[in-house]
Short mmCIF file of C-alpha atoms in Angstrom, two decimals:
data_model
loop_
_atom_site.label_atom_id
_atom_site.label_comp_id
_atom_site.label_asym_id
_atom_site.label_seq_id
_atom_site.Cartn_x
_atom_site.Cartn_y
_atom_site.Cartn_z
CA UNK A 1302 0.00 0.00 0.00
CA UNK A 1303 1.49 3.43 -1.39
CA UNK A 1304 1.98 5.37 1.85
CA UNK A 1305 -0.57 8.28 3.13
CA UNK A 1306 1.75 11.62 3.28
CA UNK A 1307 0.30 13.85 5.48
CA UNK A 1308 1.26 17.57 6.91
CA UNK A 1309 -0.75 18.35 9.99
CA UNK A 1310 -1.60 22.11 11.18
CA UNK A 1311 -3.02 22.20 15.02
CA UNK A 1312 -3.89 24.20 17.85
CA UNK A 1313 -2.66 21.46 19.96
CA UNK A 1314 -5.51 20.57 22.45
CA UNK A 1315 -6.79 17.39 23.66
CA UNK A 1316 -8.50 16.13 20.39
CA UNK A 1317 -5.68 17.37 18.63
CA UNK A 1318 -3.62 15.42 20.73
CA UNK A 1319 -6.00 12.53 19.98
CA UNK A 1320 -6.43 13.01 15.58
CA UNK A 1321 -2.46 12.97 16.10
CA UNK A 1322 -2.48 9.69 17.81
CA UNK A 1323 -4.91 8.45 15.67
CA UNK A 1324 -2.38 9.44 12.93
CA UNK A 1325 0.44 7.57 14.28
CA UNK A 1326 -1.34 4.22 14.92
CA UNK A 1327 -2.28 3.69 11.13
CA UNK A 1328 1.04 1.73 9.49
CA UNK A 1329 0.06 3.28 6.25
CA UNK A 1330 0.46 7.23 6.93
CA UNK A 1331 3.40 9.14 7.23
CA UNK A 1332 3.10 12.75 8.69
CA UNK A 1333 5.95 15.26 6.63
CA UNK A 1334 5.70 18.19 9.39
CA UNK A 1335 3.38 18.98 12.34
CA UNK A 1336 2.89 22.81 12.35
CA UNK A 1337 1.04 24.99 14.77
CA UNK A 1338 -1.25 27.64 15.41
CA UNK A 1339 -2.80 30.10 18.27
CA UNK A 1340 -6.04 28.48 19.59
CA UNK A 1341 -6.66 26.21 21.75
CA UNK A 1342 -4.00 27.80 24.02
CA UNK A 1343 -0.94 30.26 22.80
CA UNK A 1344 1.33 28.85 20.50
CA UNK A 1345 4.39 28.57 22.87
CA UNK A 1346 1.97 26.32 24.73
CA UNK A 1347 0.41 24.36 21.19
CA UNK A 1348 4.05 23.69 20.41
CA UNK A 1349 5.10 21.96 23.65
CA UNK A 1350 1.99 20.45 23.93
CA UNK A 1351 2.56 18.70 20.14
CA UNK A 1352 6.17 17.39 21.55
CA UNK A 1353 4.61 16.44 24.72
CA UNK A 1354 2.10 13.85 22.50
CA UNK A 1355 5.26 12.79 20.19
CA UNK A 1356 7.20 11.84 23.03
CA UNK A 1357 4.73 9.74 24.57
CA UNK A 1358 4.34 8.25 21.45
CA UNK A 1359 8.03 7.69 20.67
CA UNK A 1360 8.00 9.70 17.78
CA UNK A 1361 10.14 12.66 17.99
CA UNK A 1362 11.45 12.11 14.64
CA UNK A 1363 8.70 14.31 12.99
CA UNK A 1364 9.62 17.88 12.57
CA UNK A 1365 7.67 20.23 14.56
CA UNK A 1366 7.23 24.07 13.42
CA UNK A 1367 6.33 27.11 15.23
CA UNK A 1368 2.99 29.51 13.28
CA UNK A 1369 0.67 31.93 13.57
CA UNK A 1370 0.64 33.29 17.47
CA UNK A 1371 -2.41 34.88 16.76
CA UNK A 1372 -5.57 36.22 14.03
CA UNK A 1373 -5.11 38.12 11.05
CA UNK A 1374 -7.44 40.60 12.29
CA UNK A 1375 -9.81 38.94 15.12
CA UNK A 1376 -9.27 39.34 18.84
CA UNK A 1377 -7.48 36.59 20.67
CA UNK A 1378 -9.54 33.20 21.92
CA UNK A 1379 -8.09 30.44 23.46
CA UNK A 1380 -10.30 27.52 24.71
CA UNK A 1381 -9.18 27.00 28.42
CA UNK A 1382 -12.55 26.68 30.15
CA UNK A 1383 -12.30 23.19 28.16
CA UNK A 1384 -8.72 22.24 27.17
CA UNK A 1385 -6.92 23.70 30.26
CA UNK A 1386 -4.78 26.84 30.54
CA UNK A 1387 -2.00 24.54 29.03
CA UNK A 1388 -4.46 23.15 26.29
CA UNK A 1389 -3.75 19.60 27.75
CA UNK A 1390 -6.07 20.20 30.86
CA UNK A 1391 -3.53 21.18 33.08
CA UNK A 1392 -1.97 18.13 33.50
CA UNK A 1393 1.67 19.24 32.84
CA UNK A 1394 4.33 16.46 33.26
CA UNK A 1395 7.97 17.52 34.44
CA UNK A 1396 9.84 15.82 31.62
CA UNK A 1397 7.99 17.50 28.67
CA UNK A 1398 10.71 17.63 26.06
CA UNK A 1399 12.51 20.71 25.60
CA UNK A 1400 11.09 23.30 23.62
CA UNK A 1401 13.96 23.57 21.82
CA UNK A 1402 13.54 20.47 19.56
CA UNK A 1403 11.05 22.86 17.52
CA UNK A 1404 12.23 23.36 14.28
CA UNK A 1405 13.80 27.33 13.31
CA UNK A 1406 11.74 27.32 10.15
CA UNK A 1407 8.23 29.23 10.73
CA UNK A 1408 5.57 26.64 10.01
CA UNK A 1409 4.14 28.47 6.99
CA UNK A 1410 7.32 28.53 5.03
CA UNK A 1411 7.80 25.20 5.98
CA UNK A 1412 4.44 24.25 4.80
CA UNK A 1413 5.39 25.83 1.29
CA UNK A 1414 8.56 23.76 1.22
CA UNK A 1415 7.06 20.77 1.72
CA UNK A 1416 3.54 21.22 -0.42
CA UNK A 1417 6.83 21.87 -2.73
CA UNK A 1418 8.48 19.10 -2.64
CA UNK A 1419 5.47 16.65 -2.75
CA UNK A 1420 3.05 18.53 -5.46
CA UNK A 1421 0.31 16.34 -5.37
CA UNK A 1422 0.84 13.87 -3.03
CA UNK A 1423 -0.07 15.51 0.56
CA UNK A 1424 -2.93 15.86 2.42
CA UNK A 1425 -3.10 18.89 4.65
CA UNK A 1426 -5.53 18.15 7.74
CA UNK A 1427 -6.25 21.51 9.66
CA UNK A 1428 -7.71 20.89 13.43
CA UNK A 1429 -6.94 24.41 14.66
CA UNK A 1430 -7.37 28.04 13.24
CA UNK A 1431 -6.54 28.41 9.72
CA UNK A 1432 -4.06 30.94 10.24
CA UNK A 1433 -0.92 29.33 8.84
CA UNK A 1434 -3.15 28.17 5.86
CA UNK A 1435 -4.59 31.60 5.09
CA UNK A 1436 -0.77 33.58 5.09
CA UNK A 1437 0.63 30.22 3.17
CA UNK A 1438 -1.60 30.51 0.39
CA UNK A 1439 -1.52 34.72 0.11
CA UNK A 1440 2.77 33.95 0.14
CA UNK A 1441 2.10 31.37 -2.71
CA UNK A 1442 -1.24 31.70 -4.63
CA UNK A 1443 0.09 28.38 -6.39
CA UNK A 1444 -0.05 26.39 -2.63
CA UNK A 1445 -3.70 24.93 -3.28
CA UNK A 1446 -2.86 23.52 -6.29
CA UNK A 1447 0.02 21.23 -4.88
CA UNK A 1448 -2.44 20.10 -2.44
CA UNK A 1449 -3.51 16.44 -3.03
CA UNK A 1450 -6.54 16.78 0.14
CA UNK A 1451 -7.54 19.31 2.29
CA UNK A 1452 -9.50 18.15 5.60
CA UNK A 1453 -10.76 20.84 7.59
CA UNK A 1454 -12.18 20.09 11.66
CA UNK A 1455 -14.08 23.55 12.27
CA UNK A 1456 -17.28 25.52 10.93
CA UNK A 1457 -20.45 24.47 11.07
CA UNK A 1458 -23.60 23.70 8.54
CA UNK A 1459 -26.77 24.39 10.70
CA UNK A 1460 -25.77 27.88 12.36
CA UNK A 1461 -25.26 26.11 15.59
CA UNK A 1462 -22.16 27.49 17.93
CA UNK A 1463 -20.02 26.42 20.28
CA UNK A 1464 -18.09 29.79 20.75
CA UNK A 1465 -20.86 32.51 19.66
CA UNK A 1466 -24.33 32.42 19.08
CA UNK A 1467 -23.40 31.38 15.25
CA UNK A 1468 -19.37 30.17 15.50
CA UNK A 1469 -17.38 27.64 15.77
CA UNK A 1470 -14.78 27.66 17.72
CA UNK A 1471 -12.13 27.46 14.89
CA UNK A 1472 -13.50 29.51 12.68
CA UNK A 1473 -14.48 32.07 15.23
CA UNK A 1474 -10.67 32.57 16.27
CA UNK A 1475 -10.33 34.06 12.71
CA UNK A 1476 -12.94 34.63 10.36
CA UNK A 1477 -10.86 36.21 7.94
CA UNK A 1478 -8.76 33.03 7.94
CA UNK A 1479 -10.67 30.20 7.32
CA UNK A 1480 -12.93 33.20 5.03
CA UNK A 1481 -9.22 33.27 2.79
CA UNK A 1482 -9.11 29.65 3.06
CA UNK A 1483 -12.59 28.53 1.90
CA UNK A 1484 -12.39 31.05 -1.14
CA UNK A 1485 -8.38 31.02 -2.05
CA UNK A 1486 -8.24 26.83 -2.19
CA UNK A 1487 -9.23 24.95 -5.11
CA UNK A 1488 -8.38 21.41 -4.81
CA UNK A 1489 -10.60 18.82 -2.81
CA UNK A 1490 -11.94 19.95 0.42
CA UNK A 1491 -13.48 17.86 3.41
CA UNK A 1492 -14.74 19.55 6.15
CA UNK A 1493 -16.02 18.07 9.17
CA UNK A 1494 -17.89 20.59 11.05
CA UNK A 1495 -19.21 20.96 14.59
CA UNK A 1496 -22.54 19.41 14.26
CA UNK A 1497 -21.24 16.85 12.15
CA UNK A 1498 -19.15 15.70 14.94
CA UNK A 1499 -22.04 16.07 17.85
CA UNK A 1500 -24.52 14.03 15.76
CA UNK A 1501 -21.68 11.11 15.24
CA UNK A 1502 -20.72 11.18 19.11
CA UNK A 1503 -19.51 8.23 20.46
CA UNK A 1504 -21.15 6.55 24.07
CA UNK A 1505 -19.07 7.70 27.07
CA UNK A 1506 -19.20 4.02 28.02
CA UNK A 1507 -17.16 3.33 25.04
CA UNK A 1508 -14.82 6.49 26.59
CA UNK A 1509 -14.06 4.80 29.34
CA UNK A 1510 -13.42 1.66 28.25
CA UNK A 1511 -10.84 3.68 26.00
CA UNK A 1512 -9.14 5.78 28.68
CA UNK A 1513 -8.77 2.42 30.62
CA UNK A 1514 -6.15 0.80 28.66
CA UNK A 1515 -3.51 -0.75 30.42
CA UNK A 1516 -0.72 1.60 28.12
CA UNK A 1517 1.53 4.90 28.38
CA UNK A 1518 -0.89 6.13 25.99
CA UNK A 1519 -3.76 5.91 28.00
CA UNK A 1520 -2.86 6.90 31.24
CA UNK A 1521 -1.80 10.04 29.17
CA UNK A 1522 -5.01 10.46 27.60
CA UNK A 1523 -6.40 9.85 31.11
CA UNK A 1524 -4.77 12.71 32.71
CA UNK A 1525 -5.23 15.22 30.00
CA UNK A 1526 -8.54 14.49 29.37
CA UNK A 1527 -9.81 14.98 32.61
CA UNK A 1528 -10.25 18.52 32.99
CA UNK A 1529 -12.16 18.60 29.81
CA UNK A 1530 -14.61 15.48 31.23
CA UNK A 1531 -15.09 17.86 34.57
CA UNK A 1532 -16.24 20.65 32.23
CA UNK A 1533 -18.64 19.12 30.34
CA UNK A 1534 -20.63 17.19 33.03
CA UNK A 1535 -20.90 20.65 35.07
CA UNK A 1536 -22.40 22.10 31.68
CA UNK A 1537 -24.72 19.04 31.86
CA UNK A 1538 -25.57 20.46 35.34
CA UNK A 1539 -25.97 23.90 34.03
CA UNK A 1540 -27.32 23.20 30.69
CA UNK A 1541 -29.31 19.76 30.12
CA UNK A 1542 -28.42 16.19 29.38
CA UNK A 1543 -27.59 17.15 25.80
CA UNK A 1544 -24.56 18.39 26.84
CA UNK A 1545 -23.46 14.97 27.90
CA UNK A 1546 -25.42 12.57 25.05
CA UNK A 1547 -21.95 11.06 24.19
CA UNK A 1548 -18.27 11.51 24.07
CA UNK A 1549 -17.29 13.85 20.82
CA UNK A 1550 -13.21 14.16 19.80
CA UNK A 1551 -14.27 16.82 17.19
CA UNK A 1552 -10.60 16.52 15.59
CA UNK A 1553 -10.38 12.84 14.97
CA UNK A 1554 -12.88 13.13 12.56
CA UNK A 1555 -11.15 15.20 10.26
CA UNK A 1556 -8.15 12.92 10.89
CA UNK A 1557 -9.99 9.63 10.52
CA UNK A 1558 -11.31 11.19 6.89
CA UNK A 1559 -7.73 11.31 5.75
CA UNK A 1560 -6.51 8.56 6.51
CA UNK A 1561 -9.60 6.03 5.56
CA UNK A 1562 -11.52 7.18 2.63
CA UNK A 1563 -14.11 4.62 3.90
CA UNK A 1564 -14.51 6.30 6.67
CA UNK A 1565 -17.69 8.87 5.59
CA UNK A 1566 -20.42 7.34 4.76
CA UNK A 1567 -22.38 10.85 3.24
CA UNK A 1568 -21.31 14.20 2.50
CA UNK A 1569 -23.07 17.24 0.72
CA UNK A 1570 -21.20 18.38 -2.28
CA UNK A 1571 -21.47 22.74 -2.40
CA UNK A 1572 -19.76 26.09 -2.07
CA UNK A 1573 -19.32 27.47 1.26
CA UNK A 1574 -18.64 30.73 2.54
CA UNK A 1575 -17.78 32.13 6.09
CA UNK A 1576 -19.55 35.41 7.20
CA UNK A 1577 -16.85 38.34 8.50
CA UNK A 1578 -19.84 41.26 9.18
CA UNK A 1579 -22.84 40.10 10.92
CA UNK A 1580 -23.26 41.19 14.63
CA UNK A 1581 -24.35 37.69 15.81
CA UNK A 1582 -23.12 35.66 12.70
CA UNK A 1583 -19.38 36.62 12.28
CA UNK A 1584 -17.12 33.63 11.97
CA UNK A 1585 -20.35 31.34 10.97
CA UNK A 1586 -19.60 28.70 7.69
CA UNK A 1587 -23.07 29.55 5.15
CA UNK A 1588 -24.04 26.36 2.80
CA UNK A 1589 -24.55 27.68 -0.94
CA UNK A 1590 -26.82 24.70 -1.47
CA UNK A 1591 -28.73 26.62 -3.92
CA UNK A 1592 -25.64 27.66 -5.92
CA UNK A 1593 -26.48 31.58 -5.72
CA UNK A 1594 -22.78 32.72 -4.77
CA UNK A 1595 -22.18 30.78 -8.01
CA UNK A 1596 -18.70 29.91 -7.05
CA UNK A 1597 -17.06 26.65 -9.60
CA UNK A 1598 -15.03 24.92 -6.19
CA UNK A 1599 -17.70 23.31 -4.49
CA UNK A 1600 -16.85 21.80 -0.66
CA UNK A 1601 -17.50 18.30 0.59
CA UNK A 1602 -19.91 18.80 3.93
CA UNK A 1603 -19.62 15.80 5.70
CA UNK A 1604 -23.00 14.32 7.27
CA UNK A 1605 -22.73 10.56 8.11
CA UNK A 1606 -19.41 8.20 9.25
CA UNK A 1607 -19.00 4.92 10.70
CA UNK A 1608 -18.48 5.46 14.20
CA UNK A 1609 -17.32 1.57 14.27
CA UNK A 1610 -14.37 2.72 12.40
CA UNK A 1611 -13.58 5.57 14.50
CA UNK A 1612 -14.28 3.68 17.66
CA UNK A 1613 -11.53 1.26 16.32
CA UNK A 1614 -9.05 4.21 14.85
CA UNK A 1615 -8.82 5.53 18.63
CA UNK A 1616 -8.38 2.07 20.19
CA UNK A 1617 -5.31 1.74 18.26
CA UNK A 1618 -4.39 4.95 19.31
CA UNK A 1619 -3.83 4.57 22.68
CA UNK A 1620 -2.47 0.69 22.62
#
């Protein structure tokens, strides 16, 4: 089997933490570069939190780049009422490696460099902010096209946020970003958005049968998961029982699209567009599914996946 390249832009938080174990489980993919992003936490944080996960995972091999510290034009957000202050709930551990091991190279120009020297052959999956995306493509207006895949965790189809009334978290950390993104790429795009990922949650009894491995890998998960598992069952409190219907790693679904093309079952096929003006709306993905912004690059929406897959994706993970 030809090998799955793959160059993976984060906001490193716990379900990026978890799409990039995901990532190193499968025999068949090879990750180029891991570069980060603000989001989630600042991006001194996002980077020792990425060489925090390669560690446990004995892979320290993979280059690691330094991005975007913040928005092209928004105001700052970082997520720690759910990921921690550290963006790995807190949980620091004494021997996280040095942040040194990053590579000097700033993570868009390495992004270039690599797109470069694998036209056509890499996948970019984008869990975080599309920062480093949006300034990679207005330094090269030929990037897109050397793209083999673009999967995109963030946005959302049915106006539903988890940041603002209308935005996800993602794409409510820039706008202008993933607005540069969505109309400045042109080869395939998969985007897994918010409610996609709530309506294909997972059973928490299934979570804790995960967390419970007898491994490295899950006693890390364990730890740095649990801050976000305290938030979400006091929301329950606040908020209703939909808050806690099932256990959602919003990032390994864009991850688990890459690297299975099994994996979704159903997509909608359209042009997208992100709104940058509306009061309430700013930051909010809008569905074209009447074809009025007549745009030629349609998106690919996904609706439906097979949870069994990703279920067995994340056990690997962690084993």
């Amino acid at each position: 089997m030809d090998k799955t390249l793959l160059l993976v832009d984060v906001d490193c938080g716990v379900d990026d933490a978890q799409a990039l174990m995901v990532a190193f489980a499968a025999p068949h993919v090879e990750i180029l570069g891991i570069t980060c992003c603000h989001g989630n936490t600042t991006l001194e944080n996002v980077c020792r939190n990425v060489l925090r996960v390669l560690k446990t995972c004995n892979r320290l091999e993979i280059p690691v780049y330094g991005g975007a510290s913040k928005p092209l034009l928004a105001n700052t957000l970082h997520a720690s009422f759910y990921h921690g202050v550290d963006g790995l709930g807190d949980a620091a551990d004494s021997t996280a490696p040095d942040i040194g091991l990053l590579q000097k190279e700033h993570a868009v120009l390495a992004m270039i460099r690599i797109v470069n020297e694998y036209s056509g052959k890499v996948s970019v999956v984008a869990t975080g902010p599309l920062t480093n995306l949006a300034l990679a493509v207005n330094m090269d207006p030929t990037f897109p096209q050397k793209i083999k895949s673009l999967f995109i965790m963030g946005g959302n189809m049915e106006s539903r946020g988890n940041t603002t009334v209308c935005g996800e978290f993602n794409f409510a950390c820039d706008p202008e970003a993933a607005y540069i993104v969505l109309n400045g790429f042109d080869c395939p795009t998969h985007i897994a958005t918010w409610e996609f990922t709530c309506k294909n949650e997972l059973p928490w009894e299934f979570y804790h049968e995960w967390i419970s491995q007898k491994t490295e890998k899950a006693e890390f998960m364990r730890k740095i998961s649990a801050h976000a598992e305290r938030f979400i069952k006091s929301c329950a409190k606040d908020k209703g029982e939909e808050w806690t219907r099932g256990f959602v790693s919003c990032d390994s679904y864009a991850m688990a699209a890459a690297i299975d093309d099994t994996f979704v079952t159903d997509s909608m096929n359209c042009a997208v567009g992100v709104e940058l003006s509306g009061t309430l709306t700013r930051g909010m993905m809008v569905l074209d599914t009447l074809g009025m912004l007549q745009r030629k690059h349609k998106v690919f929406v996904m609706t439906k996946c097979d949870t069994e897959k990703l279920k067995f994706l994340l056990i690997k993970a962690l084993q």
